[in-house]
mmCIF file of C-alpha atoms in Angstrom:
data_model
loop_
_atom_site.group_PDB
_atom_site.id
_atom_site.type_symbol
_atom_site.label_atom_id
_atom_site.label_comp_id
_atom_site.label_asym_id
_atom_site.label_seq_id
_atom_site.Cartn_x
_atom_site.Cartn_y
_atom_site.Cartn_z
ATOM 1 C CA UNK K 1 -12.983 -4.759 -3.347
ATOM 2 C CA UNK K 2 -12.010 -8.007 -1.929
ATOM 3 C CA UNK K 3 -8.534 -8.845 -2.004
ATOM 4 C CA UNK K 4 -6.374 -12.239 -0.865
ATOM 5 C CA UNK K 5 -2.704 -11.981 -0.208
ATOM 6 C CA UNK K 6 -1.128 -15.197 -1.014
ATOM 7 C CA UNK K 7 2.207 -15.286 0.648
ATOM 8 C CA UNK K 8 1.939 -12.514 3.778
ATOM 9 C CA UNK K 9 5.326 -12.288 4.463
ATOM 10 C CA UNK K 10 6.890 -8.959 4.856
ATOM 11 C CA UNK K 11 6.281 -7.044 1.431
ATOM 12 C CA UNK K 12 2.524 -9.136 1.392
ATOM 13 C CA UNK K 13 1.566 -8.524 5.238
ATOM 14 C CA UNK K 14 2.538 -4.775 4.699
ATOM 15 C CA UNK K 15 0.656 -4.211 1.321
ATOM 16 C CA UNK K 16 -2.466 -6.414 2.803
ATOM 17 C CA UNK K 17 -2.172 -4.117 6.019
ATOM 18 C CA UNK K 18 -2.634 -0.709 3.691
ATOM 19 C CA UNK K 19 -5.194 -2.341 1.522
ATOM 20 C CA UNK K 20 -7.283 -3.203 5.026
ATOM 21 C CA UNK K 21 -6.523 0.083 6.439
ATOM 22 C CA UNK K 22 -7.779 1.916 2.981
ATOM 23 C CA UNK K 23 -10.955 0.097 3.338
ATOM 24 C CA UNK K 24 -10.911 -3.177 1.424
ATOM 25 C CA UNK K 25 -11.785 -6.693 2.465
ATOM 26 C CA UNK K 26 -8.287 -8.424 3.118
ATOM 27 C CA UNK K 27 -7.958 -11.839 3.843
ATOM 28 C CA UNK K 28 -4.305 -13.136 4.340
ATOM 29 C CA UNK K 29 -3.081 -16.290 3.669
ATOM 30 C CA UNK K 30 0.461 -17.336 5.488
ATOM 31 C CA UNK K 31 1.184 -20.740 8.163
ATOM 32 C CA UNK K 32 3.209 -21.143 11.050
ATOM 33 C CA UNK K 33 3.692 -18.697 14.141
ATOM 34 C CA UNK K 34 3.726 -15.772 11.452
ATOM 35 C CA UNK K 35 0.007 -16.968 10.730
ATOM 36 C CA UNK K 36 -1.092 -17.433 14.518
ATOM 37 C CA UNK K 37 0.486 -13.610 15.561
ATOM 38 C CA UNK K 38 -1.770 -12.335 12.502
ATOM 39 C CA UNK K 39 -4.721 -14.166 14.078
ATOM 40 C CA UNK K 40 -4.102 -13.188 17.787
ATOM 41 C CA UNK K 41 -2.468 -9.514 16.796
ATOM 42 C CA UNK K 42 -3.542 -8.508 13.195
ATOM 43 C CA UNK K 43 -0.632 -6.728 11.095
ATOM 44 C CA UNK K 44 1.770 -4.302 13.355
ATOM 45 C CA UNK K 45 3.644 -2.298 11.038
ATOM 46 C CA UNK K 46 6.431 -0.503 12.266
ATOM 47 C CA UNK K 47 7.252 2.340 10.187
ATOM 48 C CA UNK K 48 9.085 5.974 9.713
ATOM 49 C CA UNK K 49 5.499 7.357 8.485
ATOM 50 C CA UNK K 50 3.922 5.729 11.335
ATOM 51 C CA UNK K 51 3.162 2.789 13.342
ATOM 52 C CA UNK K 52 -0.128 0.798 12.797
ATOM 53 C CA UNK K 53 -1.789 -2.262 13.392
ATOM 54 C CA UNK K 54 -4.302 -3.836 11.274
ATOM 55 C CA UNK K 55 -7.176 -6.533 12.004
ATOM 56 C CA UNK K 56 -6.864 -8.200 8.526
ATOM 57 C CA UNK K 57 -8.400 -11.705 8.321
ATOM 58 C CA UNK K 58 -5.248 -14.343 8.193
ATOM 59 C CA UNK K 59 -5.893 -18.120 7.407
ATOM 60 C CA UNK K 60 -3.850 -20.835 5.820
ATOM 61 C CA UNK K 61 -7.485 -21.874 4.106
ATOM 62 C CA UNK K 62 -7.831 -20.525 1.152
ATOM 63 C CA UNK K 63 -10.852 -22.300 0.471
ATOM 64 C CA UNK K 64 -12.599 -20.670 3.194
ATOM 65 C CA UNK K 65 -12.251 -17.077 1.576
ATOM 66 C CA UNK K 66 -13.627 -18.049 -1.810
ATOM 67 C CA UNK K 67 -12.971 -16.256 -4.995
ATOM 68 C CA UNK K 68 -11.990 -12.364 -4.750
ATOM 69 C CA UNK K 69 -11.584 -9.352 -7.306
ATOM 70 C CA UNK K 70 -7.309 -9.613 -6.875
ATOM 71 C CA UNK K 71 -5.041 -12.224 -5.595
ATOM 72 C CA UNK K 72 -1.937 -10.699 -4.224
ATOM 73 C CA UNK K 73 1.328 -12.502 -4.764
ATOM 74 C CA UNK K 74 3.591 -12.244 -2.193
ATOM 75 C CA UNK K 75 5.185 -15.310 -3.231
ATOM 76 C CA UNK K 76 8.786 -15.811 -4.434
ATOM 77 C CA UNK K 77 9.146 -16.637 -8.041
ATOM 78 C CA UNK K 78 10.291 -19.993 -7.707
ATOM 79 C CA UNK K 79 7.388 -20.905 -5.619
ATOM 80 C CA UNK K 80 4.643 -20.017 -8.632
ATOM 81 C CA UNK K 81 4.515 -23.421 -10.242
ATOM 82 C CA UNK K 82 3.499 -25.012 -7.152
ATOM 83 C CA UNK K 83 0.996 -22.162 -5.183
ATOM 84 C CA UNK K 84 -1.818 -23.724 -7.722
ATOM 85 C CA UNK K 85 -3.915 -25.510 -4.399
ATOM 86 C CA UNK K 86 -3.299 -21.706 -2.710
ATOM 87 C CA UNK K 87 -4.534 -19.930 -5.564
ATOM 88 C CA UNK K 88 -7.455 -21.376 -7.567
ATOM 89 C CA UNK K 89 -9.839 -21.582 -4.682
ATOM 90 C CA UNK K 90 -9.593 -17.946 -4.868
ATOM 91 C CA UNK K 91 -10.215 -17.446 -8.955
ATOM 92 C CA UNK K 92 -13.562 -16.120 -9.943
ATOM 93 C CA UNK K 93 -14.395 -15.611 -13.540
ATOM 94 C CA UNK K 94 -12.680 -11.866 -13.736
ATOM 95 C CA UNK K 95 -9.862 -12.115 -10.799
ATOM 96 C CA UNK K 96 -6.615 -10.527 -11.593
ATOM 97 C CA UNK K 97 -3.455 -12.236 -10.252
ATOM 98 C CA UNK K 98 -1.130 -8.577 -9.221
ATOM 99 C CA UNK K 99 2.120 -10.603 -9.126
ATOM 100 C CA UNK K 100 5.457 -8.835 -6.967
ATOM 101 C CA UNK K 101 7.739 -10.615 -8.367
ATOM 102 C CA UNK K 102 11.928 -9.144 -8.697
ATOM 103 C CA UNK K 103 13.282 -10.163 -12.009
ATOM 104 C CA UNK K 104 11.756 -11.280 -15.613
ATOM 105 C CA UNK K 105 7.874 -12.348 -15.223
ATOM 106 C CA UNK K 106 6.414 -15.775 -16.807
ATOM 107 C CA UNK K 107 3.948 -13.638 -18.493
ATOM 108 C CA UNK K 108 6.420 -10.933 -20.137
ATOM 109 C CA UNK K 109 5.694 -11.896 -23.712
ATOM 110 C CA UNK K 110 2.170 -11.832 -23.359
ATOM 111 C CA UNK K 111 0.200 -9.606 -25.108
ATOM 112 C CA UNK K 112 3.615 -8.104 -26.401
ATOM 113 C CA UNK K 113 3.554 -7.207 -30.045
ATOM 114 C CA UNK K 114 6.246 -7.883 -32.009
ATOM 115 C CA UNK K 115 8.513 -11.222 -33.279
ATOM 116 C CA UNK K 116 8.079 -12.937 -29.849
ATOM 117 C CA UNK K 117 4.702 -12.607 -29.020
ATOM 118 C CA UNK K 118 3.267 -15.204 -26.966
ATOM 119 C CA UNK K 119 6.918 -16.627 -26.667
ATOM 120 C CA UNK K 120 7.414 -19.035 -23.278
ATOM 121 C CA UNK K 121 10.509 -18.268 -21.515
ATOM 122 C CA UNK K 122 11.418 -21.485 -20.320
ATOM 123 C CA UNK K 123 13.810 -20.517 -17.288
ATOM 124 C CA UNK K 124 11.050 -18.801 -15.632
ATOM 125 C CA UNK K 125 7.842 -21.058 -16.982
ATOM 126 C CA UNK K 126 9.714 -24.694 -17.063
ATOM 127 C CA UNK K 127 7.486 -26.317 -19.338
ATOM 128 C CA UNK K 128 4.289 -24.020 -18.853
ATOM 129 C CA UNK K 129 4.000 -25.294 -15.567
ATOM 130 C CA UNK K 130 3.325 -21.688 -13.959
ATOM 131 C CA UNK K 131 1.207 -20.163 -16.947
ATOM 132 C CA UNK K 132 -0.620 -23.521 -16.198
ATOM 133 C CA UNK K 133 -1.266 -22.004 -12.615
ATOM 134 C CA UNK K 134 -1.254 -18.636 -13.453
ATOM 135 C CA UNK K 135 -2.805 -17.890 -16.880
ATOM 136 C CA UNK K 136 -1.019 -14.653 -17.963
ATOM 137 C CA UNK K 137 -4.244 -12.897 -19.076
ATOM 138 C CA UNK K 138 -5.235 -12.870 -15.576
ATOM 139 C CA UNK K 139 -1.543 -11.132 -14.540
ATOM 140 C CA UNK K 140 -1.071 -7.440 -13.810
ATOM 141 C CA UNK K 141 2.517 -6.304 -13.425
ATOM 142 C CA UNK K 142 4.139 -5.284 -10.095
ATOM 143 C CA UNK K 143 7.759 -3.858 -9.644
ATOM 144 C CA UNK K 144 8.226 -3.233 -5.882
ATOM 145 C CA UNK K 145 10.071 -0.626 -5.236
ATOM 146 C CA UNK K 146 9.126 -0.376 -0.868
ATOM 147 C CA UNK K 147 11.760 -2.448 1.455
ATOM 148 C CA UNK K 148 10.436 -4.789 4.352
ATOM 149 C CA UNK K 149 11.666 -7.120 6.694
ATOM 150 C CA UNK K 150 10.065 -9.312 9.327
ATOM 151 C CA UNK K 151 10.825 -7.930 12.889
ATOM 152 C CA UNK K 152 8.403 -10.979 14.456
ATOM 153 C CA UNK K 153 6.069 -13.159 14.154
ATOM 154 C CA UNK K 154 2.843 -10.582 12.877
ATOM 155 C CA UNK K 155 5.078 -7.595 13.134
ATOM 156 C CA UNK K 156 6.511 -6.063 9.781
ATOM 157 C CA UNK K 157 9.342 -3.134 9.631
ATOM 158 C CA UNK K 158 9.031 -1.054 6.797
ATOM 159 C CA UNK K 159 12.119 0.514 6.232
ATOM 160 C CA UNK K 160 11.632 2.486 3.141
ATOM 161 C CA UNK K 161 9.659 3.457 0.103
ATOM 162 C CA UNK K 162 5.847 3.090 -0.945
ATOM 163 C CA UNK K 163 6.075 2.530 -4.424
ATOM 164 C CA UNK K 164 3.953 -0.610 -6.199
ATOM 165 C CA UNK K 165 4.421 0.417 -9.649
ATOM 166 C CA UNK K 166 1.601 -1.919 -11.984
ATOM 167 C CA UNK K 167 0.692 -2.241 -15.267
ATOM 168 C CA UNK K 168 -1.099 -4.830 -17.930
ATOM 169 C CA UNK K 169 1.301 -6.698 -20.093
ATOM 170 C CA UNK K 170 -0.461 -5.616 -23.515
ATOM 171 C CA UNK K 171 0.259 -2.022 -22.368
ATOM 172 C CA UNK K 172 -3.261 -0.871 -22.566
ATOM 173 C CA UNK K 173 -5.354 0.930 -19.841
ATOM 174 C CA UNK K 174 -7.523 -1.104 -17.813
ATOM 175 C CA UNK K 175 -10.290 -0.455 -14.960
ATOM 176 C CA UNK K 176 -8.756 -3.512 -12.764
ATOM 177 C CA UNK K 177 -5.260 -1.841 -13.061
ATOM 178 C CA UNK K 178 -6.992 1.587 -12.093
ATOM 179 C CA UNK K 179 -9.169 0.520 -9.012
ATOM 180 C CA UNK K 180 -6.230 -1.520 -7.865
ATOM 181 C CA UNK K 181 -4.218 1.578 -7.865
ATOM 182 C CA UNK K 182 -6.685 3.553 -6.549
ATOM 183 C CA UNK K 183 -7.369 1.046 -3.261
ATOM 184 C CA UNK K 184 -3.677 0.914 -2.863
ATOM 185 C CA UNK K 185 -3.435 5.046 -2.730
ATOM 186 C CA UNK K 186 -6.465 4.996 -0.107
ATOM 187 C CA UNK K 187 -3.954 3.172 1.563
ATOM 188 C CA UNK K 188 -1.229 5.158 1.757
ATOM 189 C CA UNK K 189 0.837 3.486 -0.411
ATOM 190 C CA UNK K 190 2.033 4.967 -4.243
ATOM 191 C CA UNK K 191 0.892 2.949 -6.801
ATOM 192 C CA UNK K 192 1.112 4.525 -10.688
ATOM 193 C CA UNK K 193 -0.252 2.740 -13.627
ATOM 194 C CA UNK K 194 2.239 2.829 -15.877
ATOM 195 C CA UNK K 195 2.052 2.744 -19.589
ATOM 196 C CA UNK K 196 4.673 -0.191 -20.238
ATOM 197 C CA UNK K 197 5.459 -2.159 -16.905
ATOM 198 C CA UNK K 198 8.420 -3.214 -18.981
ATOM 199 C CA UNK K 199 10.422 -0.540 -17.982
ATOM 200 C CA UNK K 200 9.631 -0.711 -14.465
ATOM 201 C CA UNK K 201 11.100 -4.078 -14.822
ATOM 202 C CA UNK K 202 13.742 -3.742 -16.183
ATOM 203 C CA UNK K 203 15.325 -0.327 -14.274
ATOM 204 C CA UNK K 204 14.923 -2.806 -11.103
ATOM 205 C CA UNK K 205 16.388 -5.809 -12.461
ATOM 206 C CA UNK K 206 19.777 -3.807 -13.751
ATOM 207 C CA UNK K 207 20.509 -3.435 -9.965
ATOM 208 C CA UNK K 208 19.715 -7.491 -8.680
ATOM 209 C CA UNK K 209 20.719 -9.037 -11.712
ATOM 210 C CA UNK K 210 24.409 -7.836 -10.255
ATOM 211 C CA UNK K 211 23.854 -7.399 -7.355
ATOM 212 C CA UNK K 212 22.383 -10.364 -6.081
ATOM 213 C CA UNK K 213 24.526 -13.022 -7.854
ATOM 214 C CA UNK K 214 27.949 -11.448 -7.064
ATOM 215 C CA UNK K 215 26.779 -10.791 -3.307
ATOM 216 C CA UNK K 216 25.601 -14.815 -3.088
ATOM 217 C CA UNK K 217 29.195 -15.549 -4.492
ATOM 218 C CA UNK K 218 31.418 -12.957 -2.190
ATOM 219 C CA UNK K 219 29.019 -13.514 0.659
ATOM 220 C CA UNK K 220 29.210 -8.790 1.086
ATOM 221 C CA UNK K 221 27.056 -6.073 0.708
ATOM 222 C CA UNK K 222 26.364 -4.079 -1.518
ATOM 223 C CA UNK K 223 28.413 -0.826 -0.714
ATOM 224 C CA UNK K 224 31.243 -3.752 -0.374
ATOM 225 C CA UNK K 225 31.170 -4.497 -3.983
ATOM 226 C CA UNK K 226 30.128 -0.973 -4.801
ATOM 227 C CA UNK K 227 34.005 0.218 -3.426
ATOM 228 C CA UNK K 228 35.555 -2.787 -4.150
ATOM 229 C CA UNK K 229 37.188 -1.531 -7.925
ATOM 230 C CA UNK K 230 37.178 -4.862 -9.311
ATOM 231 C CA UNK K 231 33.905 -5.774 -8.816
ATOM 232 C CA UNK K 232 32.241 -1.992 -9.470
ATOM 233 C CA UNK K 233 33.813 -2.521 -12.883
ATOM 234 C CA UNK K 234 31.921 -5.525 -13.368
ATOM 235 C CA UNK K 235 28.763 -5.088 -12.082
ATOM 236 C CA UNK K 236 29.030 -1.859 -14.659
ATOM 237 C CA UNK K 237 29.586 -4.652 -17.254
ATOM 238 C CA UNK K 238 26.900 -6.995 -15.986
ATOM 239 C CA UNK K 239 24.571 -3.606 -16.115
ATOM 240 C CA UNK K 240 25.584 -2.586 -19.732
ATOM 241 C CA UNK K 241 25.296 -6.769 -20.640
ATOM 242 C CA UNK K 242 21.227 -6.315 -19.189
ATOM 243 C CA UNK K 243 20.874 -3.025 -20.812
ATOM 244 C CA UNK K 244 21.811 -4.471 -24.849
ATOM 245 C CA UNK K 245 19.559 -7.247 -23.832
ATOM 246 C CA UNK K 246 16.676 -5.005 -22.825
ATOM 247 C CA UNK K 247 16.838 -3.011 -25.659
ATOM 248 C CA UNK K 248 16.970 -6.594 -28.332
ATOM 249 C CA UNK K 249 13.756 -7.494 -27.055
ATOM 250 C CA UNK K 250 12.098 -3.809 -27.679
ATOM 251 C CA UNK K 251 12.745 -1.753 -24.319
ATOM 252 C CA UNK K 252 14.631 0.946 -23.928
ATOM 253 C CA UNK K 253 14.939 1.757 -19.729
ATOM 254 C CA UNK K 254 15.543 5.485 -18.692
ATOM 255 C CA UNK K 255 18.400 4.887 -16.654
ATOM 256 C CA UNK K 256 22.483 5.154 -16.754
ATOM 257 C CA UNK K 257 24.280 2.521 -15.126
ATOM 258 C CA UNK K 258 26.598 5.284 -13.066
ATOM 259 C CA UNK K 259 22.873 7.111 -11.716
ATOM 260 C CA UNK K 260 22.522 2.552 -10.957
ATOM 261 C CA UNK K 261 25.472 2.099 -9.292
ATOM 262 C CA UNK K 262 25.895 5.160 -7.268
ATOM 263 C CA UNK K 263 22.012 4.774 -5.725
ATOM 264 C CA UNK K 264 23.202 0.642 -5.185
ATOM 265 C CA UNK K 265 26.271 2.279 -3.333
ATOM 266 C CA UNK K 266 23.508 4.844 -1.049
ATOM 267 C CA UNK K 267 21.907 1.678 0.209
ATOM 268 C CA UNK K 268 25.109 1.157 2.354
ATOM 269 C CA UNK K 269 26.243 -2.413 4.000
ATOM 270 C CA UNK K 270 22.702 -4.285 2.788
ATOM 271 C CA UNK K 271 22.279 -7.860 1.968
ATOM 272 C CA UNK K 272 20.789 -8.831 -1.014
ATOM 273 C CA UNK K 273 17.747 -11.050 -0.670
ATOM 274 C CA UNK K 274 19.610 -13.921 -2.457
ATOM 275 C CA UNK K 275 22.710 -13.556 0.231
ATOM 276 C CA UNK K 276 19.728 -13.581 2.994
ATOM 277 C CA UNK K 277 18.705 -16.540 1.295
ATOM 278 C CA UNK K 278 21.636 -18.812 0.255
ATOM 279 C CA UNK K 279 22.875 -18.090 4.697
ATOM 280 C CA UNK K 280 19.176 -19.189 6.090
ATOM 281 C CA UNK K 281 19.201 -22.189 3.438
ATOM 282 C CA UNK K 282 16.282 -21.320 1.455
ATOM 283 C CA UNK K 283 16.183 -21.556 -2.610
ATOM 284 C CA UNK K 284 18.403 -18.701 -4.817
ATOM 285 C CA UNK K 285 15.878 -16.601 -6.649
ATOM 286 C CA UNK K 286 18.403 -16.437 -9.505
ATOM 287 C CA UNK K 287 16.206 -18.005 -12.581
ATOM 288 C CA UNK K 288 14.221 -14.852 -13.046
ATOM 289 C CA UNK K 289 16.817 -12.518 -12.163
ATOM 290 C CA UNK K 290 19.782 -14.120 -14.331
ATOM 291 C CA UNK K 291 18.871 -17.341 -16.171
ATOM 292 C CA UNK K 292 16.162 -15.691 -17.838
ATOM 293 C CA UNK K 293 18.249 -12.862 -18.901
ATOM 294 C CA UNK K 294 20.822 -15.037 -20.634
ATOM 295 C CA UNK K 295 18.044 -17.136 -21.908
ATOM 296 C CA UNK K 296 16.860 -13.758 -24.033
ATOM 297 C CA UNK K 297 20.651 -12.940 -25.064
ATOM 298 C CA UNK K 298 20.499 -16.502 -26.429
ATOM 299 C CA UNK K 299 16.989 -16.143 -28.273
ATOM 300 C CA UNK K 300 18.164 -12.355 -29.496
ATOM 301 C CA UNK K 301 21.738 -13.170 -30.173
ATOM 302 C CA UNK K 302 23.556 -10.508 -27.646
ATOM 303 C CA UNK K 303 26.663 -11.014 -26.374
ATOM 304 C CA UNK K 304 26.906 -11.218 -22.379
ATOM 305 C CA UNK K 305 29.903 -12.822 -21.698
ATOM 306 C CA UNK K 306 29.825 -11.529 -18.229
ATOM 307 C CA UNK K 307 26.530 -12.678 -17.512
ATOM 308 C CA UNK K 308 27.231 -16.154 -18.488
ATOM 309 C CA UNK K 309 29.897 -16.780 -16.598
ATOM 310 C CA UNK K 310 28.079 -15.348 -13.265
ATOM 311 C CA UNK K 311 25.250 -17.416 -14.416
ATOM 312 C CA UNK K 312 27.446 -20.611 -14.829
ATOM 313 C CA UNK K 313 29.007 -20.266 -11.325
ATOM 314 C CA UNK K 314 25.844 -19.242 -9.469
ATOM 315 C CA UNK K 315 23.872 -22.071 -11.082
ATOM 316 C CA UNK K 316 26.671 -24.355 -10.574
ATOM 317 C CA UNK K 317 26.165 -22.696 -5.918
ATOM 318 C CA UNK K 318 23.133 -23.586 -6.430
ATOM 319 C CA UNK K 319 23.360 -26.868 -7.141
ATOM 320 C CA UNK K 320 26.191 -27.851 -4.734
ATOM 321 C CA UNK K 321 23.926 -26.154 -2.087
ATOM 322 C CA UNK K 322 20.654 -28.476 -3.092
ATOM 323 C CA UNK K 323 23.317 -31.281 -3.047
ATOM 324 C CA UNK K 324 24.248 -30.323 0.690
ATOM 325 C CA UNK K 325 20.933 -30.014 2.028
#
């Protein structure tokens, strides 16, 4: 199986790492002193399970690795309309694109029977300018459920979990979903095929569609808000809001927003990815984690009051922070 990782940052570098280490040809595709370390080093993962290093091929040319069984994406969301030049030279006839991506997918009506079938949500796929990079028949579903972080250049901490949960969007069985799954197990890593990726989805979203937003506006943690009574109650709201909107567009998620909040509160004095974000200067992933979701309460007519008043101030942060830079 030969597999490129577009994006090798931490989640990417660490998945690519198992992958290698399972037995399949890896080639990683990153830049800068990240890229060189890879080169010089290979992958160091620093881990509870155990410390490893891998020898994974790393290049910023995708070109020079040619097409491959699965691309990767390591990518944040917000990046997929423009990755085109990383990712074509790597497209063969059959290649599946496994995208990691937090939040609602470009390709989540696709293959999705029902009223909206083939519907473009335009928050997350502007025009069709990612399904024009990434057709969604060649997507399989990721939810990420393993925490990284970047210790160094080359070196990835992996702080907890194993979990790459996948899945085709037309909910069928498929052998690129199984071999996938099965590579990623030689590697250590869990990786169930689940019958609707949907729910996957959307049990992780109910936790950064709060989460993240609120944290980006209060600059604290997440066991801040958690004990903070104010904002518990509405990120409870925000969660309920997600939940109505879930279950409009034909999913019903296994989960209580209490069992949500109280494993949120667990985590302890984290910062969400969009707070890591909005303090190093780098883009809000907030389109496909909170746009999109008020974009279906629109389409499904669901009230989420709450949700569109985070939305309007976030959107408006966002804006005053492009402005700034």
């Amino acid at each position: 199986m030969k597999v490129a990782v577009v994006g090798a940052g931490a989640i990417g570098a660490y998945v690519g790492a198992a992958l290698h280490r399972g037995g399949a040809d890896v080639h990683l595709i990153a830049r800068g002193a990240h890229l060189a370390a890879m080169q010089e080093n290979g992958v160091q993962v620093l881990s509870p399970r155990g410390d490893f290093t891998a020898r994974v091929h790393a290049t910023d040319d995708p070109a020079s690795i040619g097409p491959v069984d699965y691309v990767f994406l390591g990518l944040k969301a917000n990046s997929y309309a423009a990755c085109g030049p990383l990712v074509h030279p790597l497209l063969g006839g059959d290649t599946a694109v496994v995208a990691a991506q937090n939040g609602i997918p470009w390709w989540y009506f696709h293959g999705l029977a029902g009223p909206y079938e083939g519907r473009r949500i335009e928050s997350v796929d502007p025009g069709g300018s990612v399904s024009e990079v990434l057709p969604p028949e060649r997507a399989v579903g990721c939810v990420v459920y393993a925490a990284t972080q970047l210790q160094g250049p080359g070196v990835v901490q992996h702080l907890e979990g194993t979990r790459f949960s996948i899945g085709e969007p037309d909910t069928t069985d498929s052998s690129r979903c199984e071999a996938f799954s099965e590579a990623m197990q030689a590697g250590g890593l869990k990786c169930p095929v689940e019958a609707d990726i949907r729910n996957d989805i959307w049990i992780k979203l109910l936790g950064n569609i709060a989460f993240n937003p609120l944290s980006a506006l209060s600059r604290a943690t997440m066991a801040q808000i958690c004990r903070h009574q104010d904002t518990r109650a509405l990120v409870a709201t925000m969660m309920r809001e997600t939940l109505a909107v879930a279950e409009a567009v034909g999913c019903r998620p296994d989960i209580s927003v209490e069992r949500r909040l109280a494993g949120a509160e667990r985590v302890g004095d984290h910062k969400t990815s969009t707070l890591q974000d909005l303090e190093s200067g780098k883009p809000m992933e907030l389109d496909v984690l909170l746009a999109a979701v008020v974009e279906l309460a629109a389409l499904t007519r669901t009230p989420v009051p709450k949700l569109c008043a985070i939305h309007a101030v976030t959107d408006l942060l966002a804006q005053t922070v492009r402005s700034a830079a």
